PDB file of N, CA and C in Angstrom:
ATOM      1  N   MET A 437      42.707  20.627  14.687  1.00  0.00           N
ATOM      2  CA  MET A 437      43.070  19.668  15.711  1.00  0.00           C
ATOM      3  C   MET A 437      43.176  18.293  15.086  1.00  0.00           C
ATOM      4  N   ALA A 438      44.275  17.551  15.378  1.00  0.00           N
ATOM      5  CA  ALA A 438      44.441  16.216  14.859  1.00  0.00           C
ATOM      6  C   ALA A 438      43.443  15.253  15.409  1.00  0.00           C
ATOM      7  N   GLU A 439      43.127  14.225  14.674  1.00  0.00           N
ATOM      8  CA  GLU A 439      42.277  13.200  15.194  1.00  0.00           C
ATOM      9  C   GLU A 439      42.931  12.498  16.402  1.00  0.00           C
ATOM     10  N   THR A 440      42.164  12.066  17.339  1.00  0.00           N
ATOM     11  CA  THR A 440      42.726  11.442  18.586  1.00  0.00           C
ATOM     12  C   THR A 440      42.045  10.065  18.731  1.00  0.00           C
ATOM     13  N   ILE A 441      42.552   9.338  19.715  1.00  0.00           N
ATOM     14  CA  ILE A 441      42.011   8.044  20.089  1.00  0.00           C
ATOM     15  C   ILE A 441      41.734   8.061  21.617  1.00  0.00           C
ATOM     16  N   ASP A 442      40.571   7.481  21.983  1.00  0.00           N
ATOM     17  CA  ASP A 442      40.251   7.409  23.399  1.00  0.00           C
ATOM     18  C   ASP A 442      40.611   6.129  24.053  1.00  0.00           C
ATOM     19  N   HIS A 443      40.526   6.076  25.385  1.00  0.00           N
ATOM     20  CA  HIS A 443      40.827   4.901  26.163  1.00  0.00           C
ATOM     21  C   HIS A 443      40.103   3.665  25.658  1.00  0.00           C
ATOM     22  N   GLY A 444      38.791   3.768  25.424  1.00  0.00           N
ATOM     23  CA  GLY A 444      37.978   2.598  25.046  1.00  0.00           C
ATOM     24  C   GLY A 444      38.443   2.008  23.683  1.00  0.00           C
ATOM     25  N   THR A 445      38.696   2.911  22.753  1.00  0.00           N
ATOM     26  CA  THR A 445      39.151   2.460  21.447  1.00  0.00           C
ATOM     27  C   THR A 445      40.573   1.845  21.513  1.00  0.00           C
ATOM     28  N   LEU A 446      41.446   2.470  22.298  1.00  0.00           N
ATOM     29  CA  LEU A 446      42.797   1.935  22.550  1.00  0.00           C
ATOM     30  C   LEU A 446      42.734   0.551  23.134  1.00  0.00           C
ATOM     31  N   SER A 447      41.901   0.350  24.164  1.00  0.00           N
ATOM     32  CA  SER A 447      41.719  -1.002  24.776  1.00  0.00           C
ATOM     33  C   SER A 447      41.358  -1.996  23.782  1.00  0.00           C
ATOM     34  N   ARG A 448      40.349  -1.683  22.938  1.00  0.00           N
ATOM     35  CA  ARG A 448      39.916  -2.626  21.908  1.00  0.00           C
ATOM     36  C   ARG A 448      40.987  -2.976  20.910  1.00  0.00           C
ATOM     37  N   LEU A 449      41.753  -1.924  20.502  1.00  0.00           N
ATOM     38  CA  LEU A 449      42.843  -2.213  19.533  1.00  0.00           C
ATOM     39  C   LEU A 449      43.932  -3.116  20.163  1.00  0.00           C
ATOM     40  N   VAL A 450      44.248  -2.857  21.389  1.00  0.00           N
ATOM     41  CA  VAL A 450      45.270  -3.723  22.090  1.00  0.00           C
ATOM     42  C   VAL A 450      44.741  -5.138  22.104  1.00  0.00           C
ATOM     43  N   GLU A 451      43.476  -5.354  22.567  1.00  0.00           N
ATOM     44  CA  GLU A 451      42.915  -6.662  22.630  1.00  0.00           C
ATOM     45  C   GLU A 451      42.965  -7.387  21.282  1.00  0.00           C
ATOM     46  N   ALA A 452      42.786  -6.619  20.191  1.00  0.00           N
ATOM     47  CA  ALA A 452      42.726  -7.201  18.895  1.00  0.00           C
ATOM     48  C   ALA A 452      44.130  -7.388  18.297  1.00  0.00           C
ATOM     49  N   GLY A 453      45.190  -6.970  19.024  1.00  0.00           N
ATOM     50  CA  GLY A 453      46.563  -7.090  18.604  1.00  0.00           C
ATOM     51  C   GLY A 453      46.929  -6.127  17.445  1.00  0.00           C
ATOM     52  N   ALA A 454      46.180  -5.033  17.370  1.00  0.00           N
ATOM     53  CA  ALA A 454      46.379  -4.110  16.284  1.00  0.00           C
ATOM     54  C   ALA A 454      47.414  -3.014  16.570  1.00  0.00           C
ATOM     55  N   VAL A 455      47.743  -2.841  17.813  1.00  0.00           N
ATOM     56  CA  VAL A 455      48.707  -1.768  18.151  1.00  0.00           C
ATOM     57  C   VAL A 455      50.133  -2.140  17.879  1.00  0.00           C
ATOM     58  N   ARG A 456      50.752  -1.338  17.032  1.00  0.00           N
ATOM     59  CA  ARG A 456      52.176  -1.627  16.644  1.00  0.00           C
ATOM     60  C   ARG A 456      53.201  -1.013  17.647  1.00  0.00           C
ATOM     61  N   GLY A 457      52.789  -0.073  18.410  1.00  0.00           N
ATOM     62  CA  GLY A 457      53.706   0.565  19.358  1.00  0.00           C
ATOM     63  C   GLY A 457      53.181   1.882  19.935  1.00  0.00           C
ATOM     64  N   ALA A 458      53.945   2.461  20.749  1.00  0.00           N
ATOM     65  CA  ALA A 458      53.498   3.770  21.319  1.00  0.00           C
ATOM     66  C   ALA A 458      54.774   4.665  21.410  1.00  0.00           C
ATOM     67  N   HIS A 459      54.571   5.930  21.297  1.00  0.00           N
ATOM     68  CA  HIS A 459      55.640   6.861  21.351  1.00  0.00           C
ATOM     69  C   HIS A 459      55.267   7.912  22.356  1.00  0.00           C
ATOM     70  N   ILE A 460      56.043   7.994  23.465  1.00  0.00           N
ATOM     71  CA  ILE A 460      55.786   8.989  24.568  1.00  0.00           C
ATOM     72  C   ILE A 460      56.585  10.206  24.263  1.00  0.00           C
ATOM     73  N   VAL A 461      55.848  11.340  24.384  1.00  0.00           N
ATOM     74  CA  VAL A 461      56.497  12.655  24.033  1.00  0.00           C
ATOM     75  C   VAL A 461      56.375  13.552  25.272  1.00  0.00           C
ATOM     76  N   GLY A 462      57.587  14.031  25.762  1.00  0.00           N
ATOM     77  CA  GLY A 462      57.534  14.994  26.856  1.00  0.00           C
ATOM     78  C   GLY A 462      57.239  16.374  26.305  1.00  0.00           C
ATOM     79  N   GLN A 463      56.394  17.086  26.967  1.00  0.00           N
ATOM     80  CA  GLN A 463      56.099  18.452  26.587  1.00  0.00           C
ATOM     81  C   GLN A 463      55.748  19.239  27.874  1.00  0.00           C
ATOM     82  N   SER A 464      55.503  20.546  27.662  1.00  0.00           N
ATOM     83  CA  SER A 464      55.239  21.363  28.809  1.00  0.00           C
ATOM     84  C   SER A 464      53.965  20.888  29.517  1.00  0.00           C
ATOM     85  N   GLY A 465      54.074  20.574  30.758  1.00  0.00           N
ATOM     86  CA  GLY A 465      52.919  20.182  31.555  1.00  0.00           C
ATOM     87  C   GLY A 465      52.799  18.642  31.708  1.00  0.00           C
ATOM     88  N   GLY A 466      53.685  17.879  31.048  1.00  0.00           N
ATOM     89  CA  GLY A 466      53.570  16.430  31.240  1.00  0.00           C
ATOM     90  C   GLY A 466      54.018  15.649  30.037  1.00  0.00           C
ATOM     91  N   TRP A 467      53.463  14.445  29.947  1.00  0.00           N
ATOM     92  CA  TRP A 467      53.789  13.478  28.933  1.00  0.00           C
ATOM     93  C   TRP A 467      52.578  13.046  28.125  1.00  0.00           C
ATOM     94  N   ALA A 468      52.660  13.055  26.785  1.00  0.00           N
ATOM     95  CA  ALA A 468      51.569  12.585  25.972  1.00  0.00           C
ATOM     96  C   ALA A 468      52.038  11.236  25.265  1.00  0.00           C
ATOM     97  N   VAL A 469      51.062  10.481  24.763  1.00  0.00           N
ATOM     98  CA  VAL A 469      51.403   9.261  24.132  1.00  0.00           C
ATOM     99  C   VAL A 469      50.790   9.249  22.797  1.00  0.00           C
ATOM    100  N   LEU A 470      51.501   8.858  21.788  1.00  0.00           N
ATOM    101  CA  LEU A 470      51.025   8.643  20.414  1.00  0.00           C
ATOM    102  C   LEU A 470      50.922   7.132  20.178  1.00  0.00           C
ATOM    103  N   VAL A 471      49.764   6.693  19.783  1.00  0.00           N
ATOM    104  CA  VAL A 471      49.529   5.267  19.548  1.00  0.00           C
ATOM    105  C   VAL A 471      49.653   4.931  18.092  1.00  0.00           C
ATOM    106  N   LYS A 472      50.460   3.885  17.799  1.00  0.00           N
ATOM    107  CA  LYS A 472      50.649   3.495  16.373  1.00  0.00           C
ATOM    108  C   LYS A 472      49.835   2.216  16.155  1.00  0.00           C
ATOM    109  N   TYR A 473      48.941   2.277  15.122  1.00  0.00           N
ATOM    110  CA  TYR A 473      48.192   1.077  14.702  1.00  0.00           C
ATOM    111  C   TYR A 473      47.973   1.204  13.254  1.00  0.00           C
ATOM    112  N   GLY A 474      48.113   0.058  12.546  1.00  0.00           N
ATOM    113  CA  GLY A 474      48.042   0.114  11.082  1.00  0.00           C
ATOM    114  C   GLY A 474      49.029   1.109  10.547  1.00  0.00           C
ATOM    115  N   MET A 475      48.538   1.972   9.612  1.00  0.00           N
ATOM    116  CA  MET A 475      49.403   3.061   9.055  1.00  0.00           C
ATOM    117  C   MET A 475      49.148   4.363   9.737  1.00  0.00           C
ATOM    118  N   THR A 476      48.506   4.327  10.944  1.00  0.00           N
ATOM    119  CA  THR A 476      48.034   5.527  11.601  1.00  0.00           C
ATOM    120  C   THR A 476      48.809   5.683  12.951  1.00  0.00           C
ATOM    121  N   GLU A 477      49.000   6.967  13.313  1.00  0.00           N
ATOM    122  CA  GLU A 477      49.513   7.301  14.610  1.00  0.00           C
ATOM    123  C   GLU A 477      48.641   8.407  15.181  1.00  0.00           C
ATOM    124  N   ARG A 478      48.048   8.187  16.318  1.00  0.00           N
ATOM    125  CA  ARG A 478      47.159   9.252  16.928  1.00  0.00           C
ATOM    126  C   ARG A 478      47.486   9.412  18.385  1.00  0.00           C
ATOM    127  N   PRO A 479      47.232  10.650  18.846  1.00  0.00           N
ATOM    128  CA  PRO A 479      47.449  10.911  20.275  1.00  0.00           C
ATOM    129  C   PRO A 479      46.313  10.424  21.132  1.00  0.00           C
ATOM    130  N   LEU A 480      46.599   9.887  22.309  1.00  0.00           N
ATOM    131  CA  LEU A 480      45.544   9.472  23.238  1.00  0.00           C
ATOM    132  C   LEU A 480      44.928  10.753  23.801  1.00  0.00           C
ATOM    133  N   ALA A 481      43.586  10.704  23.888  1.00  0.00           N
ATOM    134  CA  ALA A 481      42.855  11.880  24.304  1.00  0.00           C
ATOM    135  C   ALA A 481      42.014  11.551  25.563  1.00  0.00           C
ATOM    136  N   VAL A 482      41.638  12.582  26.290  1.00  0.00           N
ATOM    137  CA  VAL A 482      40.653  12.504  27.328  1.00  0.00           C
ATOM    138  C   VAL A 482      39.265  12.208  26.684  1.00  0.00           C
ATOM    139  N   GLN A 483      38.523  11.270  27.153  1.00  0.00           N
ATOM    140  CA  GLN A 483      37.359  10.816  26.497  1.00  0.00           C
ATOM    141  C   GLN A 483      36.311  11.965  26.245  1.00  0.00           C
ATOM    142  N   ARG A 484      36.026  12.762  27.240  1.00  0.00           N
ATOM    143  CA  ARG A 484      34.950  13.749  27.105  1.00  0.00           C
ATOM    144  C   ARG A 484      35.346  14.969  26.290  1.00  0.00           C
ATOM    145  N   SER A 485      36.488  15.532  26.535  1.00  0.00           N
ATOM    146  CA  SER A 485      36.908  16.781  25.875  1.00  0.00           C
ATOM    147  C   SER A 485      37.578  16.557  24.555  1.00  0.00           C
ATOM    148  N   ARG A 486      38.078  15.386  24.291  1.00  0.00           N
ATOM    149  CA  ARG A 486      38.853  14.978  23.078  1.00  0.00           C
ATOM    150  C   ARG A 486      40.211  15.801  23.031  1.00  0.00           C
ATOM    151  N   GLN A 487      40.599  16.394  24.111  1.00  0.00           N
ATOM    152  CA  GLN A 487      41.903  17.075  24.209  1.00  0.00           C
ATOM    153  C   GLN A 487      42.917  16.027  24.475  1.00  0.00           C
ATOM    154  N   VAL A 488      44.126  16.235  23.970  1.00  0.00           N
ATOM    155  CA  VAL A 488      45.221  15.294  24.136  1.00  0.00           C
ATOM    156  C   VAL A 488      45.487  15.116  25.679  1.00  0.00           C
ATOM    157  N   ARG A 489      45.534  13.830  26.089  1.00  0.00           N
ATOM    158  CA  ARG A 489      45.687  13.530  27.535  1.00  0.00           C
ATOM    159  C   ARG A 489      47.180  13.700  27.889  1.00  0.00           C
ATOM    160  N   LEU A 490      47.384  14.501  28.957  1.00  0.00           N
ATOM    161  CA  LEU A 490      48.783  14.640  29.476  1.00  0.00           C
ATOM    162  C   LEU A 490      48.859  13.972  30.819  1.00  0.00           C
ATOM    163  N   PHE A 491      49.890  13.204  31.023  1.00  0.00           N
ATOM    164  CA  PHE A 491      50.190  12.548  32.267  1.00  0.00           C
ATOM    165  C   PHE A 491      51.265  13.416  32.963  1.00  0.00           C
ATOM    166  N   LYS A 492      51.032  13.828  34.102  1.00  0.00           N
ATOM    167  CA  LYS A 492      51.976  14.722  34.807  1.00  0.00           C
ATOM    168  C   LYS A 492      53.200  13.999  35.253  1.00  0.00           C
ATOM    169  N   LYS A 493      53.060  12.666  35.589  1.00  0.00           N
ATOM    170  CA  LYS A 493      54.164  11.873  35.943  1.00  0.00           C
ATOM    171  C   LYS A 493      54.469  10.787  34.941  1.00  0.00           C
ATOM    172  N   PHE A 494      55.714  10.611  34.550  1.00  0.00           N
ATOM    173  CA  PHE A 494      56.113   9.578  33.605  1.00  0.00           C
ATOM    174  C   PHE A 494      55.719   8.205  34.171  1.00  0.00           C
ATOM    175  N   GLU A 495      55.925   7.941  35.412  1.00  0.00           N
ATOM    176  CA  GLU A 495      55.646   6.695  36.008  1.00  0.00           C
ATOM    177  C   GLU A 495      54.125   6.338  35.876  1.00  0.00           C
ATOM    178  N   THR A 496      53.287   7.281  36.015  1.00  0.00           N
ATOM    179  CA  THR A 496      51.844   7.037  35.869  1.00  0.00           C
ATOM    180  C   THR A 496      51.573   6.568  34.424  1.00  0.00           C
ATOM    181  N   LEU A 497      52.151   7.260  33.482  1.00  0.00           N
ATOM    182  CA  LEU A 497      51.881   6.861  32.092  1.00  0.00           C
ATOM    183  C   LEU A 497      52.411   5.435  31.799  1.00  0.00           C
ATOM    184  N   VAL A 498      53.600   5.118  32.291  1.00  0.00           N
ATOM    185  CA  VAL A 498      54.149   3.796  32.088  1.00  0.00           C
ATOM    186  C   VAL A 498      53.274   2.773  32.746  1.00  0.00           C
ATOM    187  N   GLY A 499      52.742   3.011  33.909  1.00  0.00           N
ATOM    188  CA  GLY A 499      51.773   2.120  34.589  1.00  0.00           C
ATOM    189  C   GLY A 499      50.520   1.908  33.807  1.00  0.00           C
ATOM    190  N   TYR A 500      50.017   3.007  33.242  1.00  0.00           N
ATOM    191  CA  TYR A 500      48.783   3.004  32.421  1.00  0.00           C
ATOM    192  C   TYR A 500      48.971   2.104  31.234  1.00  0.00           C
ATOM    193  N   LEU A 501      50.079   2.317  30.528  1.00  0.00           N
ATOM    194  CA  LEU A 501      50.351   1.501  29.331  1.00  0.00           C
ATOM    195  C   LEU A 501      50.484   0.057  29.646  1.00  0.00           C
ATOM    196  N   GLY A 502      51.181  -0.258  30.786  1.00  0.00           N
ATOM    197  CA  GLY A 502      51.301  -1.646  31.230  1.00  0.00           C
ATOM    198  C   GLY A 502      49.974  -2.253  31.527  1.00  0.00           C
ATOM    199  N   GLU A 503      49.103  -1.590  32.165  1.00  0.00           N
ATOM    200  CA  GLU A 503      47.818  -2.111  32.554  1.00  0.00           C
ATOM    201  C   GLU A 503      46.945  -2.474  31.333  1.00  0.00           C
ATOM    202  N   ILE A 504      47.053  -1.669  30.267  1.00  0.00           N
ATOM    203  CA  ILE A 504      46.255  -2.018  29.118  1.00  0.00           C
ATOM    204  C   ILE A 504      46.920  -2.953  28.158  1.00  0.00           C
ATOM    205  N   GLY A 505      48.212  -3.301  28.396  1.00  0.00           N
ATOM    206  CA  GLY A 505      48.873  -4.322  27.608  1.00  0.00           C
ATOM    207  C   GLY A 505      49.909  -3.833  26.620  1.00  0.00           C
ATOM    208  N   ILE A 506      50.370  -2.545  26.782  1.00  0.00           N
ATOM    209  CA  ILE A 506      51.444  -2.091  25.944  1.00  0.00           C
ATOM    210  C   ILE A 506      52.712  -2.052  26.785  1.00  0.00           C
ATOM    211  N   ALA A 507      53.630  -2.958  26.438  1.00  0.00           N
ATOM    212  CA  ALA A 507      54.879  -3.122  27.209  1.00  0.00           C
ATOM    213  C   ALA A 507      56.048  -2.489  26.497  1.00  0.00           C
ATOM    214  N   ARG A 508      55.928  -2.199  25.252  1.00  0.00           N
ATOM    215  CA  ARG A 508      57.084  -1.557  24.518  1.00  0.00           C
ATOM    216  C   ARG A 508      56.647  -0.264  23.960  1.00  0.00           C
ATOM    217  N   PHE A 509      57.561   0.722  24.155  1.00  0.00           N
ATOM    218  CA  PHE A 509      57.327   2.068  23.640  1.00  0.00           C
ATOM    219  C   PHE A 509      58.609   2.798  23.566  1.00  0.00           C
ATOM    220  N   ASP A 510      58.615   3.895  22.795  1.00  0.00           N
ATOM    221  CA  ASP A 510      59.844   4.710  22.837  1.00  0.00           C
ATOM    222  C   ASP A 510      59.483   6.044  23.440  1.00  0.00           C
ATOM    223  N   VAL A 511      60.571   6.810  23.833  1.00  0.00           N
ATOM    224  CA  VAL A 511      60.398   8.009  24.594  1.00  0.00           C
ATOM    225  C   VAL A 511      61.154   9.140  23.913  1.00  0.00           C
ATOM    226  N   ASP A 512      60.464  10.233  23.720  1.00  0.00           N
ATOM    227  CA  ASP A 512      61.150  11.506  23.236  1.00  0.00           C
ATOM    228  C   ASP A 512      60.985  12.539  24.290  1.00  0.00           C
ATOM    229  N   ALA A 513      62.047  12.667  25.096  1.00  0.00           N
ATOM    230  CA  ALA A 513      62.013  13.634  26.222  1.00  0.00           C
ATOM    231  C   ALA A 513      62.182  15.013  25.720  1.00  0.00           C
TER     232      ALA A 513
END
């Protein structure tokens, strides 16, 4: 399993200005987000299980990213 990033860590990286971008990937069951920071790209995970977080609705994911301060991203449907 690839290393993941959780919400708390993502929030701190955004506050520090370290996030270079986000890549939304459509897959069976919903939408995942890969966060780019430094030379690293990691999927956002559910905090407790460390499983990749899937958003069932695209609009929910876009709202989530906006709330934490990520306004630019690309989409791979």
